[in-house]
Coordinates of C-alpha atoms and ligand atoms in Angstrom, one line a residue:
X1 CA 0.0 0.0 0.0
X2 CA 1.1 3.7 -0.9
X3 CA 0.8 6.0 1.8
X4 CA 1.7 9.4 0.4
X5 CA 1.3 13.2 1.8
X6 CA 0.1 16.1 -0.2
X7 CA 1.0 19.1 1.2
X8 CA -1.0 22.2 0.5
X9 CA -4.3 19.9 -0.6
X10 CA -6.3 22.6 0.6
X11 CA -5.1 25.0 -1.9
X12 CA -6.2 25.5 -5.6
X13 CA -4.3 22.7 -7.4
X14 CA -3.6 20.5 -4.2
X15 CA -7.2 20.5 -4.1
X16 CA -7.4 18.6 -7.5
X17 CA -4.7 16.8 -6.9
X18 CA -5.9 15.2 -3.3
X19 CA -9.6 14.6 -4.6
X20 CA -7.7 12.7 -8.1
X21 CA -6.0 10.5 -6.1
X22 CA -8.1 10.0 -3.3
X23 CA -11.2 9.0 -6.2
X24 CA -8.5 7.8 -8.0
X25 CA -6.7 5.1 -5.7
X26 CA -8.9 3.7 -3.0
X27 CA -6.1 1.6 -1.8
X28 CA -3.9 3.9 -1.4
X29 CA -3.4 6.4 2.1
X30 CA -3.9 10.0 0.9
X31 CA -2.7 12.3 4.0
X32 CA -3.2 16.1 3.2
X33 CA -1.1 18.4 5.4
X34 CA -1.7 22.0 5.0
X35 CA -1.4 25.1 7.2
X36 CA -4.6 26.6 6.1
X37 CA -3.1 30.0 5.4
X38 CA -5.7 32.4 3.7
X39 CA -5.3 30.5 0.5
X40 CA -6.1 26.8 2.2
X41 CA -10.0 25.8 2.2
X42 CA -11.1 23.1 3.2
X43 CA -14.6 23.5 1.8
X44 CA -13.0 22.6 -1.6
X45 CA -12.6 19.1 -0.4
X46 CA -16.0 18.7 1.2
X47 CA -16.7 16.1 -1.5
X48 CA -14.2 13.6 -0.2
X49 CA -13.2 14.5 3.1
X50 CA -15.1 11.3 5.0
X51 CA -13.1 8.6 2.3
X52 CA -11.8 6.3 4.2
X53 CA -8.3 6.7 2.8
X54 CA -8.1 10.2 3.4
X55 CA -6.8 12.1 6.3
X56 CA -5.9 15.5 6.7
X57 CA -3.5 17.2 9.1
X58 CA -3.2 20.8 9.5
X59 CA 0.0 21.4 9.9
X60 CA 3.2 23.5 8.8
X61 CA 5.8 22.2 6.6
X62 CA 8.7 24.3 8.3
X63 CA 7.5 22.2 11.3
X64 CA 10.1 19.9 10.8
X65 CA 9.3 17.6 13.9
X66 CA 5.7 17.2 13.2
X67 CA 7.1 16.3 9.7
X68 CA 9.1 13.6 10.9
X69 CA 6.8 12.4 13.4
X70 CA 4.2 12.3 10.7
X71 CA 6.3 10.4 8.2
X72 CA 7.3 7.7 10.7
X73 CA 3.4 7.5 12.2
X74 CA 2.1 7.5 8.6
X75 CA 4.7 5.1 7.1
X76 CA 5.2 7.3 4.2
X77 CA 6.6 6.2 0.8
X78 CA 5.5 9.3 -1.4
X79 CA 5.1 12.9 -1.0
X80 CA 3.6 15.1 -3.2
X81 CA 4.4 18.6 -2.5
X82 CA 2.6 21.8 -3.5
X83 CA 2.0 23.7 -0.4
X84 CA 3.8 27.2 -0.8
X85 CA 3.2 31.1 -0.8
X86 CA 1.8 31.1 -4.7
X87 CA 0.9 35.1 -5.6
X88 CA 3.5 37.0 -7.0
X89 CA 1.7 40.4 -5.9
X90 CA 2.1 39.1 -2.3
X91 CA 5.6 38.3 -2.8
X92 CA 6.0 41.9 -3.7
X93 CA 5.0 43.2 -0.9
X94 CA 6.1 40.4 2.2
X95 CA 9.1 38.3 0.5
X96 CA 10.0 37.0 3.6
X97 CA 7.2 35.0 4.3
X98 CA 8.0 33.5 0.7
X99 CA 11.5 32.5 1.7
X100 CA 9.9 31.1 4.9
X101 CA 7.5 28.4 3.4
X102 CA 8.9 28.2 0.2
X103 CA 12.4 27.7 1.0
X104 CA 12.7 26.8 4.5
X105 CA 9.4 24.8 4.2
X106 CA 10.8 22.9 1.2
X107 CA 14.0 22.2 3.3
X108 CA 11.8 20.9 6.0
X109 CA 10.3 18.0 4.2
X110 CA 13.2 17.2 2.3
X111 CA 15.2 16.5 5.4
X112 CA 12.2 14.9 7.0
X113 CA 12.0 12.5 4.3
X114 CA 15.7 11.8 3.8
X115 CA 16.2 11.0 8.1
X116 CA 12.8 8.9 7.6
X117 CA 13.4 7.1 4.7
X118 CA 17.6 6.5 5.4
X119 CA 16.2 4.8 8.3
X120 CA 14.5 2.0 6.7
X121 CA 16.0 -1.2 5.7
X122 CA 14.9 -0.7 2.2
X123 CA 15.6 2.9 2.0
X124 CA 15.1 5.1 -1.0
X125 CA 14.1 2.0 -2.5
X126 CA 10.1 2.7 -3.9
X127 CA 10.1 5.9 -2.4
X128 CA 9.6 9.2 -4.3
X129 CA 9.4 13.2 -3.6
X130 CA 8.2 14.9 -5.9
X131 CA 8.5 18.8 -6.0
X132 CA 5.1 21.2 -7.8
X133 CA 7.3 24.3 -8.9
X134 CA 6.5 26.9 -12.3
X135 CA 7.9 28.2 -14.8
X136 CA 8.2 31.4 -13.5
X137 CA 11.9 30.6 -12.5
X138 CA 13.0 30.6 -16.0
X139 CA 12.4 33.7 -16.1
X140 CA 10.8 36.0 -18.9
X141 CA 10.0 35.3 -22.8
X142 CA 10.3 37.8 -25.6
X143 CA 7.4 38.8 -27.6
X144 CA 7.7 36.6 -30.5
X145 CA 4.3 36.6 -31.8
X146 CA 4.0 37.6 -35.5
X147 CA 2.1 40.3 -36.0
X148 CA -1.3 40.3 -37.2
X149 CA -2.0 36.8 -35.6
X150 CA -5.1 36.5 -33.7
X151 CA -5.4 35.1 -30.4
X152 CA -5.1 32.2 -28.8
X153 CA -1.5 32.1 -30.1
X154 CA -1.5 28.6 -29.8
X155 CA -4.7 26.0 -30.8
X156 CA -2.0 24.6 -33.2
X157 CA -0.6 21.3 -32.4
X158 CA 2.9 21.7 -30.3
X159 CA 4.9 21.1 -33.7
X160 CA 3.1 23.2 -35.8
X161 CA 3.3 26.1 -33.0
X162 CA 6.7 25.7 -33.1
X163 CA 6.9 26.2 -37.0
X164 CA 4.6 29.5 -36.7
X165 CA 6.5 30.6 -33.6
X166 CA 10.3 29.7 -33.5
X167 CA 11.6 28.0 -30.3
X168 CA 11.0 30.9 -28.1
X169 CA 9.9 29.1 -25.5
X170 CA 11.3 27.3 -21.6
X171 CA 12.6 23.6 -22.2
X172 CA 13.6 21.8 -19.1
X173 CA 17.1 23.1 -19.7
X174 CA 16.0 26.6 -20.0
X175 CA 18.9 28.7 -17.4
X176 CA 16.8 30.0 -14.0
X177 CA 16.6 33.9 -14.2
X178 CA 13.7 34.4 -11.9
X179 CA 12.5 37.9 -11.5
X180 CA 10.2 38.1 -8.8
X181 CA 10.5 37.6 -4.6
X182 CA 7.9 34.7 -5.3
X183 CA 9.9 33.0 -8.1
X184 CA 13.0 33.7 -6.7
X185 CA 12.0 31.5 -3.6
X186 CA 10.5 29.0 -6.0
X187 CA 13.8 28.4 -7.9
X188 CA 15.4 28.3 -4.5
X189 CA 12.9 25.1 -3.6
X190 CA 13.9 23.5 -6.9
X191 CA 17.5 23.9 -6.0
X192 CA 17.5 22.1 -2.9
X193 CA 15.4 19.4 -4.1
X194 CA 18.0 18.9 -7.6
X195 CA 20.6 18.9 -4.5
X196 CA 18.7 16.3 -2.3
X197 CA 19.0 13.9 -5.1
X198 CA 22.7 14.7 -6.3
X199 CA 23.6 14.5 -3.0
X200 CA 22.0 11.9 -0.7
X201 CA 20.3 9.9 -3.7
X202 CA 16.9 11.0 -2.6
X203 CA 14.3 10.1 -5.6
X204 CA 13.3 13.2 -6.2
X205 CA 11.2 14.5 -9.3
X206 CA 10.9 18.5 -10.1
X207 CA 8.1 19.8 -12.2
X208 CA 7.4 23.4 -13.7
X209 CA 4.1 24.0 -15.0
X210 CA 2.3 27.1 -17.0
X211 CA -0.5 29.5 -15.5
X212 CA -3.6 27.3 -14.3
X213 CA -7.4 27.8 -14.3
X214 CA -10.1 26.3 -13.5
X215 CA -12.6 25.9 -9.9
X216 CA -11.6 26.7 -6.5
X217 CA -8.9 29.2 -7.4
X218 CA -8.1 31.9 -4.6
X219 CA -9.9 35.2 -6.1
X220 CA -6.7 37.0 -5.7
X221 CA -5.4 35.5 -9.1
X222 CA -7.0 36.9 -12.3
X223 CA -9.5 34.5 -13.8
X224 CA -11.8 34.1 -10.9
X225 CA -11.0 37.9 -9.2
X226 CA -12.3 39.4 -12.7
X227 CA -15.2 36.6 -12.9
X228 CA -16.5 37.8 -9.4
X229 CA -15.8 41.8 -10.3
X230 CA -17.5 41.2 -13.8
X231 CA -20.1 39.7 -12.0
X232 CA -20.4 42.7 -9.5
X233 CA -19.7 45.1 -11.4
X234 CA -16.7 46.2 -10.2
X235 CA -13.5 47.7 -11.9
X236 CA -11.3 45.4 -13.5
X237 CA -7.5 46.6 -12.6
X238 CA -5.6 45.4 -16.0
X239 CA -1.5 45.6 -14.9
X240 CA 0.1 48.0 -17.4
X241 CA -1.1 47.6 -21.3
X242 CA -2.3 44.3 -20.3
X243 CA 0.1 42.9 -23.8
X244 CA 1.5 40.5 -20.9
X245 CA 1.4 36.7 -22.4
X246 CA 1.0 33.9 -20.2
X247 CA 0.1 30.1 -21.0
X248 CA -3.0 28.7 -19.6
X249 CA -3.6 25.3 -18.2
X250 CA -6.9 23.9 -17.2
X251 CA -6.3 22.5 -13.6
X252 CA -7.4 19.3 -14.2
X253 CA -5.0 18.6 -17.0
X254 CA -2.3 19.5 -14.5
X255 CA -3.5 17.4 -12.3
X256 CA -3.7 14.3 -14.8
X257 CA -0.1 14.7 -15.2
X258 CA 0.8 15.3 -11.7
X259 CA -0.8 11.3 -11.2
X260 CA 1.0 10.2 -14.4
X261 CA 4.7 11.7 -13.5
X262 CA 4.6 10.6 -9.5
X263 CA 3.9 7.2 -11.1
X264 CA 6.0 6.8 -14.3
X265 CA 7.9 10.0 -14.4
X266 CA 12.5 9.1 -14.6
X267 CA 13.6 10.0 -11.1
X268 CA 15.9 12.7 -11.4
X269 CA 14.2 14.3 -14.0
X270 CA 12.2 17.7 -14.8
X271 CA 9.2 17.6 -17.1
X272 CA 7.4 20.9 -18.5
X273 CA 4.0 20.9 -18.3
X274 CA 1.7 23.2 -20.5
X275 CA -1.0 23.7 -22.8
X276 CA 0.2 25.5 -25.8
X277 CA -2.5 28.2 -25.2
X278 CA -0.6 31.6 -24.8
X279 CA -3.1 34.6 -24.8
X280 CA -2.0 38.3 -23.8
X281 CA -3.8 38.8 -21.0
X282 CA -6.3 42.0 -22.4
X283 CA -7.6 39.3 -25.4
X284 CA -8.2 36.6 -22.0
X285 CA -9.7 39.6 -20.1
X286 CA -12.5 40.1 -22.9
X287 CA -13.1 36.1 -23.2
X288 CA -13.8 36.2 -19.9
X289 CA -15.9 39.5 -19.8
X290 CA -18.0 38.0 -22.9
X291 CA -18.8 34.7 -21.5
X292 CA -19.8 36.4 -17.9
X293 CA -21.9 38.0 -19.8
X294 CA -23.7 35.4 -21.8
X295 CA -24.0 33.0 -19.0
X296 CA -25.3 36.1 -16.9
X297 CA -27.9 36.5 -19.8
X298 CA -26.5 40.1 -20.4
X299 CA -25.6 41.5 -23.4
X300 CA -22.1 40.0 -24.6
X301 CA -19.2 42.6 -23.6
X302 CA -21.7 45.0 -22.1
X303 CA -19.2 45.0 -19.3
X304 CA -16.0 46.0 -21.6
X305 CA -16.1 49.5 -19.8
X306 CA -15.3 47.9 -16.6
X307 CA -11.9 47.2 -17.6
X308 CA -9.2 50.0 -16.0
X309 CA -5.7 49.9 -16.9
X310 CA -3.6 50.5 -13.4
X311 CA 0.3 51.0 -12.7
X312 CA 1.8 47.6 -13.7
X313 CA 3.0 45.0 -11.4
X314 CA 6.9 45.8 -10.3
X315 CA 8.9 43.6 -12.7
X316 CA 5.9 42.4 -14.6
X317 CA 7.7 38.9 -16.8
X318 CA 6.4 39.8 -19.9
X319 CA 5.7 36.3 -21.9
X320 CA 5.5 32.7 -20.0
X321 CA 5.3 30.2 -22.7
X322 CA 5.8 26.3 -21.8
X323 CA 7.4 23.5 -24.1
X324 CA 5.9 20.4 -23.0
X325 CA 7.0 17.9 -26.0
X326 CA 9.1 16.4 -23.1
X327 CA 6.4 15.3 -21.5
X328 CA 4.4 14.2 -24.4
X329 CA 7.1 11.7 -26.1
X330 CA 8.3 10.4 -23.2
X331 CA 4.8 9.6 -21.0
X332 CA 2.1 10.6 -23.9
X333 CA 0.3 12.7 -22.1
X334 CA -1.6 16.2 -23.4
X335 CA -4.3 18.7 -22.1
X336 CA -7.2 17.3 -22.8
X337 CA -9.8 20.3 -23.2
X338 CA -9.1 23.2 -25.4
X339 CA -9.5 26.4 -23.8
X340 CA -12.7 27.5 -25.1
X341 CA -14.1 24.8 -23.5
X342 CA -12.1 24.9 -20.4
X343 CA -13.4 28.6 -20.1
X344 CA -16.5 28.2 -20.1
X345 CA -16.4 25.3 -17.7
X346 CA -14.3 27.6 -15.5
X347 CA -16.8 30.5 -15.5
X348 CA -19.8 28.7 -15.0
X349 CA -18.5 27.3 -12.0
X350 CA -18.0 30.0 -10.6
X351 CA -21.2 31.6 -11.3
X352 CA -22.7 28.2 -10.1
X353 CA -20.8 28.5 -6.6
X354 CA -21.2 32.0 -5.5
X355 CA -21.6 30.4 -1.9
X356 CA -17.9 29.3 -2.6
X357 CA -17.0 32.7 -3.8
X358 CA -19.1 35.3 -1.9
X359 CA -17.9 33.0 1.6
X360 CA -14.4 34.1 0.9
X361 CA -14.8 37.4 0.1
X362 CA -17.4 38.5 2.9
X363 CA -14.6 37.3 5.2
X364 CA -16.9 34.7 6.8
X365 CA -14.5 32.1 6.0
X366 CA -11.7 33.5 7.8
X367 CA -14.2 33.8 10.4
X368 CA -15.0 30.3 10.3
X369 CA -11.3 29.1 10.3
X370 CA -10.2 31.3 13.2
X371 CA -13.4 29.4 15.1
X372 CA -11.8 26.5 14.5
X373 CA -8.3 26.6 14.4
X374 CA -7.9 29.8 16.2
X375 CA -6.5 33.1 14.3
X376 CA -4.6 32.6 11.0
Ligands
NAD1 P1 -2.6 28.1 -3.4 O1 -2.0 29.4 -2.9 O2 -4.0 28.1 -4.0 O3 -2.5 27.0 -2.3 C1 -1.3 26.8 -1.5 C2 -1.7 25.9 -0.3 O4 -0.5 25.7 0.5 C3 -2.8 26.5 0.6 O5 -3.8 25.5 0.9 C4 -2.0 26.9 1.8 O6 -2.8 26.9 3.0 C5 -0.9 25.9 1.8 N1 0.3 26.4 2.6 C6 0.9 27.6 2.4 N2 1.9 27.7 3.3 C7 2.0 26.5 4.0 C8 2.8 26.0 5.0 N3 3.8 26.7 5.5 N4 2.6 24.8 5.5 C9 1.6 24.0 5.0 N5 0.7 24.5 4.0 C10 0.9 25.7 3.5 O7 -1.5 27.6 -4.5 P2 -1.7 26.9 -5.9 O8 -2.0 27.9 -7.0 O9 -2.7 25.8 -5.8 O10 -0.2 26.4 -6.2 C11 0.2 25.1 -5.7 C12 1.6 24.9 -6.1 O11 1.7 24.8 -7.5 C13 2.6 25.9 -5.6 O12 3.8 25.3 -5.2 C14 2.8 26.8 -6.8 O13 4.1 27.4 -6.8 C15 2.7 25.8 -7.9 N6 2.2 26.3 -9.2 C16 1.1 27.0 -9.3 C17 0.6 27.4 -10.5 C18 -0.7 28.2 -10.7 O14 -1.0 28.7 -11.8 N7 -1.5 28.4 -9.7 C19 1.3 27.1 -11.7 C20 2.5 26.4 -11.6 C21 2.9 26.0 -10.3
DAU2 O1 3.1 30.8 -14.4 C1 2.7 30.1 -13.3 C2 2.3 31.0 -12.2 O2 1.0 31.6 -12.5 C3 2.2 30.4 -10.8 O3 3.5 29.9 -10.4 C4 1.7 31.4 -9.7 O4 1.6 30.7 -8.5 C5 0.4 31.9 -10.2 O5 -0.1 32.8 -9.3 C6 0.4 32.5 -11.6 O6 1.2 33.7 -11.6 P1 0.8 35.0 -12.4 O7 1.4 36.2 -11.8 O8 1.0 34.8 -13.8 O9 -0.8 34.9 -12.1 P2 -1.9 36.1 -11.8 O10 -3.2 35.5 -11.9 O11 -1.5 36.9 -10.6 O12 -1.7 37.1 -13.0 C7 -1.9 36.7 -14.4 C8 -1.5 37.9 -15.3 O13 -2.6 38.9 -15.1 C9 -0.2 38.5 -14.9 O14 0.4 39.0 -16.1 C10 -0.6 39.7 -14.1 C11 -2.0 40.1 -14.6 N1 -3.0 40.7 -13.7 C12 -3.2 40.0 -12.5 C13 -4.1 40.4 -11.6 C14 -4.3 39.7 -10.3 C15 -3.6 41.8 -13.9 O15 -3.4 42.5 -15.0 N2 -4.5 42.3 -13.0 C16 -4.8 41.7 -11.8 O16 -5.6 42.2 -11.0

């Protein structure tokens, strides 16, 4: 039996991840340890939380003796990690809570693991930790984009995009240049993970994946912040001359390949994950604004004048774009929605669970947390 932790399972992707594998693999023991920071809800797991092969712990990964005790208590032969400090605008403003759980947190669990595991008679042997970074640590893309082409840059199939686009794009040897307190601390993580496995022969596997949509996303990041404004009628702050490019993911699809890496991924290795779906974020902004609108039966883009350009983020990357052919030779796996679809899915989730929403943003969930856990 598999006994692996997730951390940060009460978190956007975590979330996907923890209820995939906990559907997924019945016989195996799915422990979700998160902090429950202002990003960690447990009301996006309410679906699964009374499986038997579920358990979760609220606890801090720079805890490094509940770690350990956990790992020994739990048997643990896998760990799954996501839990981190994910928005770069926070990271801005408080980087040292970044370097805290992103870093030091990282540290944590590696050294957890490797005392743990070394212990065994078997040792590394079956045993795998497996690191959720970005590809924000590679830094920032040129425009490349030939004029005149409309948006999404990418519905083509990888190869094609690559014959309309050059090879402008992060491979898993792409140099780390990260930009931003947040990515910074992220490339950090990967580092000691890389040096876990050079050094001690931990199994260790390091992912960097694209932006991600899709249900139960904090309303801090833009997809579901400008679905609930649209929806309100409130400004719509767009960063700069909103030309930034970034390359969306539906969630799911990460989380397919998340399952499909921890179980056949090379140890040792990196794999790029991504959608071939790069979209400047003004042309997303009105996608988003014109379904809202449709599925609010208003008129479609009535709510275009809600848009307000604002001072841009401090060292805005300008173009994320993910080469995932790695991934796709070696393991055969691909997004399996195109984003049209995946954005309407997305925004009529969210206009279908306004509880969801309107819970986080009246601050009665906070409320509800510090009643139960005591202040955040
Ligand atoms: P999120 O902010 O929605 O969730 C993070 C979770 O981690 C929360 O549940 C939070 O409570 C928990 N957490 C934070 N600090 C903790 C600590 N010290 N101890 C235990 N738990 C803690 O983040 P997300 O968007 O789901 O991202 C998950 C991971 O995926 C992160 O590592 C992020 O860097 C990476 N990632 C995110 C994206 C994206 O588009 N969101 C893309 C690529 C990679
Ligand atoms: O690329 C992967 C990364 O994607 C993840 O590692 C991060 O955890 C995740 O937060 C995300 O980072 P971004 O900074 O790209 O996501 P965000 O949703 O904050 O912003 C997307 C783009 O939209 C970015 O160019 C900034 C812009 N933006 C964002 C907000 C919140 C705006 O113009 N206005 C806004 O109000």
């Amino acid at each position: 039996m598999k006994s692996i932790i997730i951390t940060g399972g009460a978190g956007f992707i975590g979330s996907h991840v923890v209820r995939l594998f906990v559907n997924k693999y019945p016989e195996y023991r799915i422990i979700n340890v998160d902090k429950l920071t202002y990003a960690g809800n447990l009301a996006n797991l309410k679906d699964i939380e009374e499986k038997p092969n579920y358990r979760f712990v609220k606890a801090d990964i720079c805890d490094f003796d509940t770690m350990y005790t956990l790992m020994q208590e739990e048997h643990v032969t896998g760990i799954i990690h996501l839990a981190a400090e994910s928005h770069v605008d926070r990271s801005i403003k408080d980087p040292f809570t970044f370097a805290r759980t992103n870093v030091m947190g990282t540290l944590s669990l590696l050294q957890a693991a490797k005392l743990y595991w070394e212990a065994q008679p078997e040792k590394y042997e079956g045993k795998r930790f497996y690191h959720i970074s970005t590809d924000e640590v590679y830094g920032a893309l040129e425009m490349t984009h030939p004029d005149g082409i409309e948006p999404p840059f990418s519905t083509l199939a990888s190869s094609e995009h690559h014959e309309a686009y050059g090879e402008d794009f992060f491979v898993e040897t792409t140099k780390y240049n990260p930009h931003s307190p947040y990515s910074a601390s992220k490339a950090s993580s990967d580092h000691f993970v890389r040096a876990f496995h050079d050094t001690y022969g931990m199994p260790t596997i390091v992912t960097n994946c694209s932006n991600n949509y899709g249900p139960y996303q904090f309303p801090e990041k833009l997809i579901p912040l400008f679905i609930n404004n649209i929806r309100h009628r409130k400004p719509l702050p767009v960063y700069g001359k909103g030309e930034n490019v970034r390359d969306w993911l539906y969630v799911e699809d990460h989380a397919r390949a998340i399952d499909l890496i921890f179980h056949q991924g090379t140890i040792a290795e990196t794999y790029n994950i991504g959608g071939f779906n790069e979209w400047k974020n003004i042309d997303i902004i009105k996608v988003v604004i014109n379904t809202v609108d449709r599925l609010l039966g208003r008129e479609e883009g009535e709510d275009m004048n809600l848009i307000t350009y604002v001072t841009d983020r401090a060292g805005h990357d300008m173009r994320y774009a993910i080469d995932s052919r790695k991934l796709q030779a070696e393991l055969g796996w691909e997004p399996s929605l195109q984003f049209e679809e995946g954005i309407e899915k997305t925004v009529r989730w969210y206009l279908d669970h306004q509880e969801w929403m309107d819970n986080i943003t009246s601050g009665e969930y906070e409320k509800y947390y510090d009643d139960m856990y005591g202040k955040r």
